[in-house]
Backbone as numpy.savetxt, mean C-alpha at the origin, in Angstrom:
# Nx Ny Nz CAx CAy CAz Cx Cy Cz
1.51 -48.14 21.09 0.70 -46.94 21.09 1.56 -45.67 21.09
2.60 -45.68 21.92 3.49 -44.53 21.99 4.21 -44.32 20.66
4.38 -45.42 19.91 5.05 -45.36 18.63 4.29 -44.43 17.65
2.97 -44.35 17.76 2.16 -43.50 16.88 1.86 -42.13 17.50
1.80 -42.07 18.80 1.44 -40.83 19.49 2.56 -39.80 19.40
3.80 -40.21 19.55 4.91 -39.28 19.53 5.08 -38.60 18.17
5.07 -39.33 17.04 5.16 -38.62 15.75 3.97 -37.69 15.50
2.79 -38.09 15.93 1.61 -37.23 15.75 1.75 -35.96 16.57
2.27 -36.08 17.78 2.48 -34.92 18.65 3.53 -33.98 18.05
4.62 -34.52 17.54 5.66 -33.71 16.91 5.15 -33.01 15.66
4.36 -33.70 14.88 3.80 -33.10 13.67 2.85 -31.95 14.02
2.03 -32.13 15.03 1.10 -31.07 15.45 1.85 -29.86 15.98
2.91 -30.07 16.72 3.69 -28.97 17.29 4.48 -28.24 16.21
4.88 -28.91 15.15 5.69 -28.28 14.12 4.88 -27.33 13.25
3.57 -27.42 13.22 2.74 -26.54 12.42 2.91 -25.09 12.79
3.11 -24.78 14.06 3.29 -23.41 14.50 4.60 -22.81 13.98
5.59 -23.64 13.74 6.87 -23.14 13.25 6.76 -22.61 11.82
5.81 -23.09 11.06 5.66 -22.66 9.68 4.74 -21.44 9.55
4.07 -21.07 10.60 3.16 -19.92 10.54 3.98 -18.63 10.46
3.51 -17.66 9.68 4.17 -16.38 9.54 3.34 -15.34 10.28
3.95 -14.59 11.22 3.18 -13.55 11.89 2.61 -12.55 10.88
1.33 -12.25 10.96 0.71 -11.30 10.04 0.14 -11.92 8.80
0.41 -13.20 8.56 -0.14 -13.87 7.38 0.94 -14.32 6.44
0.55 -14.97 5.38 1.53 -15.49 4.42 2.22 -14.36 3.65
3.47 -14.59 3.29 4.22 -13.62 2.50 3.70 -13.65 1.07
3.52 -12.48 0.50 2.96 -12.37 -0.84 3.68 -11.24 -1.58
3.34 -11.03 -2.84 3.89 -9.93 -3.64 2.74 -9.23 -4.36
2.98 -7.99 -4.73 2.02 -7.23 -5.52 2.36 -7.38 -7.00
1.35 -7.31 -7.83 1.57 -7.35 -9.28 2.26 -6.06 -9.71
3.19 -6.12 -10.66 3.83 -4.90 -11.14 2.78 -3.92 -11.68
2.79 -2.70 -11.16 1.82 -1.69 -11.56 2.18 -0.37 -10.90
1.64 0.72 -11.43 1.76 2.03 -10.81 0.55 2.24 -9.90
0.77 2.83 -8.74 -0.31 3.14 -7.81 -0.47 4.65 -7.72
-1.67 5.13 -8.01 -2.01 6.56 -7.91 -2.66 6.78 -6.56
-2.13 7.72 -5.79 -2.65 7.98 -4.45 -3.49 9.26 -4.46
-4.52 9.26 -3.64 -5.44 10.39 -3.62 -6.13 10.50 -2.28
-6.62 11.70 -2.01 -7.46 11.98 -0.86 -8.90 11.95 -1.35
-9.82 11.53 -0.50 -11.22 11.48 -0.95 -11.78 12.87 -1.22
-12.68 12.93 -2.18 -13.39 14.17 -2.49 -14.70 14.21 -1.73
-15.64 14.95 -2.26 -16.96 15.01 -1.64 -18.03 15.07 -2.74
-19.26 15.16 -2.34 -20.36 15.12 -3.30 -20.43 16.36 -4.19
-19.77 17.43 -3.80 -19.87 18.66 -4.59 -18.79 18.77 -5.66
-17.74 17.95 -5.58 -16.64 18.03 -6.54 -16.24 16.62 -6.98
-14.98 16.44 -7.25 -14.47 15.15 -7.72 -14.52 14.09 -6.61
-14.50 12.85 -7.04 -14.52 11.74 -6.08 -13.22 11.63 -5.31
-12.13 12.15 -5.88 -10.84 12.11 -5.21 -9.91 13.16 -5.78
-8.89 13.53 -4.99 -7.91 14.52 -5.39 -6.52 13.92 -5.32
-5.80 13.98 -6.43 -4.46 13.38 -6.51 -3.52 13.96 -5.47
-2.69 13.08 -4.94 -1.58 13.47 -4.08 -0.35 12.82 -4.72
0.17 13.49 -5.74 1.19 12.89 -6.59 2.47 12.50 -5.87
2.85 13.21 -4.80 4.09 12.84 -4.13 3.96 11.56 -3.30
2.78 11.01 -3.20 2.59 9.72 -2.53 2.59 8.55 -3.51
2.54 8.83 -4.82 2.50 7.77 -5.83 3.76 6.92 -5.79
3.60 5.67 -6.17 4.73 4.76 -6.31 4.35 3.67 -7.30
5.34 2.92 -7.74 5.08 1.83 -8.67 5.80 0.58 -8.19
5.15 -0.55 -8.37 5.76 -1.83 -8.05 6.54 -2.28 -9.28
7.83 -2.52 -9.10 8.69 -2.89 -10.22 8.66 -4.40 -10.47
8.91 -5.17 -9.45 8.87 -6.63 -9.55 8.64 -7.20 -8.16
8.86 -8.45 -7.99 8.46 -9.19 -6.80 8.51 -8.43 -5.47
9.59 -7.80 -5.10 9.63 -7.11 -3.81 10.24 -5.71 -3.88
10.18 -5.06 -5.02 10.74 -3.72 -5.09 9.72 -2.73 -5.66
9.90 -1.48 -5.25 9.04 -0.40 -5.73 9.95 0.75 -6.16
9.39 1.72 -6.86 10.17 2.90 -7.20 9.30 4.13 -7.24
9.96 5.25 -7.04 9.37 6.58 -7.14 10.38 7.42 -7.92
10.04 8.65 -8.29 11.04 9.50 -8.94 12.26 9.77 -8.04
12.10 9.61 -6.72 13.20 9.83 -5.79 14.12 8.63 -5.66
13.71 7.47 -6.13 14.57 6.29 -6.03 13.78 4.99 -5.86
14.54 3.92 -5.64 13.96 2.58 -5.50 14.00 2.14 -4.05
13.19 1.14 -3.75 13.18 0.55 -2.42 12.59 -0.84 -2.47
12.50 -1.47 -1.32 11.92 -2.80 -1.21 10.69 -2.75 -0.31
9.87 -3.78 -0.42 8.67 -3.87 0.42 8.49 -5.30 0.90
7.67 -5.44 1.93 7.29 -6.74 2.47 5.77 -6.75 2.59
5.14 -7.74 2.00 3.69 -7.91 2.08 3.40 -9.20 2.82
2.85 -9.08 4.03 2.45 -10.25 4.80 0.96 -10.13 5.07
0.21 -11.09 4.59 -1.24 -11.01 4.71 -1.72 -9.79 3.96
-2.39 -8.87 4.66 -2.88 -7.63 4.06 -2.06 -6.41 4.47
-0.92 -6.62 5.12 -0.09 -5.50 5.55 1.10 -5.34 4.61
1.18 -4.16 3.97 2.28 -3.81 3.09 3.17 -2.82 3.83
4.46 -3.14 3.97 5.42 -2.27 4.63 6.54 -1.97 3.64
6.80 -0.69 3.39 7.92 -0.30 2.55 9.15 -0.29 3.44
10.07 -1.23 3.20 11.15 -1.50 4.14 12.45 -0.76 3.86
12.60 -0.20 2.66 13.79 0.60 2.35 13.42 1.59 1.26
14.35 2.49 0.96 14.12 3.45 -0.10 13.46 4.73 0.38
12.98 5.55 -0.56 12.46 6.88 -0.23 11.19 6.86 0.62
10.46 5.80 0.62 9.23 5.72 1.40 9.36 4.74 2.56
10.58 4.49 3.00 10.84 3.54 4.07 9.96 3.86 5.28
9.31 2.83 5.80 8.47 2.99 6.98 6.99 3.18 6.68
6.64 3.57 5.45 5.22 3.71 5.11 4.55 2.35 5.17
3.34 2.33 5.71 2.59 1.08 5.81 1.21 1.27 5.21
0.70 0.21 4.59 -0.59 0.24 3.92 -1.34 -1.04 4.23
-2.66 -0.95 4.25 -3.51 -2.13 4.35 -4.03 -2.43 2.96
-3.86 -3.67 2.51 -4.36 -4.06 1.19 -5.83 -4.44 1.34
-6.70 -3.63 0.77 -8.14 -3.90 0.80 -8.53 -4.86 -0.32
-7.82 -4.78 -1.44 -8.03 -5.70 -2.56 -6.74 -5.69 -3.38
-6.71 -6.44 -4.47 -5.52 -6.46 -5.31 -5.23 -5.11 -5.95
-6.22 -4.22 -5.99 -6.09 -2.93 -6.67 -6.19 -1.73 -5.74
-6.32 -1.94 -4.45 -6.64 -0.83 -3.53 -5.85 -0.97 -2.24
-5.09 0.09 -1.91 -4.32 0.14 -0.66 -4.79 1.35 0.15
-4.81 1.21 1.46 -5.14 2.32 2.36 -3.92 2.58 3.24
-3.41 3.82 3.25 -2.25 4.15 4.05 -2.61 4.09 5.53
-1.68 3.61 6.35 -1.88 3.50 7.79 -1.07 4.57 8.51
-1.58 5.02 9.66 -0.83 5.98 10.46 0.13 5.25 11.39
0.80 5.97 12.28 1.81 5.37 13.15 1.21 4.34 14.11
-0.07 4.46 14.42 -0.74 3.51 15.30 -1.35 2.32 14.54
-1.19 2.31 13.23 -1.73 1.21 12.43 -3.19 1.39 12.04
-3.72 2.59 12.19 -5.11 2.85 11.82 -5.18 3.45 10.42
-6.27 3.17 9.72 -6.46 3.68 8.37 -6.46 5.21 8.36
-5.81 5.78 7.35 -5.89 7.22 7.10 -6.83 7.43 5.91
-7.04 8.67 5.55 -7.91 8.97 4.41 -7.22 8.70 3.07
-5.88 8.67 3.06 -5.14 8.49 1.81 -5.33 7.07 1.28
-5.70 6.99 0.01 -5.88 5.69 -0.64 -5.03 5.65 -1.89
-4.51 4.48 -2.20 -3.70 4.30 -3.40 -4.32 3.17 -4.22
-4.59 3.47 -5.48 -5.24 2.49 -6.35 -4.37 2.23 -7.57
-4.43 1.00 -8.05 -3.68 0.67 -9.27 -4.18 1.51 -10.41
-3.25 2.09 -11.18 -3.65 2.92 -12.32 -4.18 2.05 -13.44
-5.36 2.42 -13.89 -5.99 1.81 -15.05 -6.61 2.94 -15.87
-7.21 2.65 -17.00 -7.73 3.70 -17.87 -8.72 4.63 -17.20
-9.55 4.14 -16.30 -10.60 5.00 -15.75 -10.19 5.78 -14.50
-8.94 5.71 -14.06 -8.58 6.47 -12.86 -7.28 7.25 -13.01
-6.90 7.61 -14.20 -5.63 8.32 -14.39 -5.81 9.82 -14.55
-7.02 10.34 -14.50 -7.20 11.77 -14.72 -7.98 12.45 -13.61
-7.75 12.07 -12.35 -8.40 12.77 -11.25 -7.77 14.13 -11.06
-8.51 15.10 -10.52 -7.94 16.44 -10.36 -6.83 16.46 -9.30
-5.94 17.43 -9.43 -4.85 17.58 -8.46 -5.37 18.24 -7.20
-4.52 18.27 -6.18 -4.90 18.86 -4.90 -4.92 20.38 -4.89
-4.43 21.01 -5.95 -4.45 22.46 -6.02 -5.71 22.92 -6.74
-6.34 23.95 -6.20 -7.50 24.52 -6.84 -7.10 25.34 -8.06
-8.08 25.84 -8.80 -7.81 26.61 -10.01 -7.00 27.87 -9.72
-7.16 28.42 -8.52 -6.42 29.64 -8.17 -5.04 29.32 -7.58
-4.66 28.04 -7.57 -3.35 27.64 -7.05 -3.34 27.40 -5.56
-4.46 27.63 -4.88 -4.52 27.43 -3.44 -4.78 25.97 -3.12
-4.25 25.51 -2.02 -4.38 24.12 -1.58 -5.83 23.83 -1.21
-6.37 22.71 -1.74 -7.73 22.32 -1.39 -7.76 21.78 0.04
-8.83 22.01 0.75 -8.93 21.63 2.15 -8.81 20.12 2.35
-9.26 19.32 1.39 -9.24 17.87 1.56 -7.87 17.26 1.30
-6.90 18.05 0.87 -5.57 17.53 0.54 -4.56 17.98 1.59
-3.61 17.10 1.87 -2.60 17.43 2.87 -1.24 17.72 2.26
-0.95 17.20 1.05 0.36 17.40 0.43 0.16 17.74 -1.04
1.18 18.29 -1.63 1.14 18.50 -3.06 2.50 18.18 -3.65
2.56 17.97 -4.92 3.82 17.68 -5.56 3.62 17.32 -7.01
4.57 17.66 -7.88 4.41 17.42 -9.30 4.91 16.05 -9.75
5.07 15.10 -8.85 5.63 13.81 -9.21 4.70 13.04 -10.12
5.22 12.52 -11.20 4.44 11.69 -12.12 5.14 10.36 -12.28
4.37 9.30 -12.34 4.93 7.96 -12.58 4.42 7.43 -13.88
């Protein structure tokens, strides 16, 4: 009886060693991500925040006009681990949608979506008179 119980016990205990904190390691598909602040019912659905944009180059690297870096995706948590955006964290809501997290790990208003034909022409955070729109926190002419 002990001959079967001991291997079963060892096998059950070894399962925890293969678990990854935060979920399985994954990668994002190569794509550019356009980041924006939400709009309201009176204007556009969102306002570009170009200096937050980034692009996934390949399996674990990203780039911006300021340089390249690496990232780690475990479960739904994306952490930029090196490069110009080192320390930025995002929650992956879907394969095409990321939500930036604050220092406490809570969702912020900033969202980053994969660029496709229907989301590449949202208005910038500057109003027509050049003044900063209230719903935007940053501005920048960065294009990817």
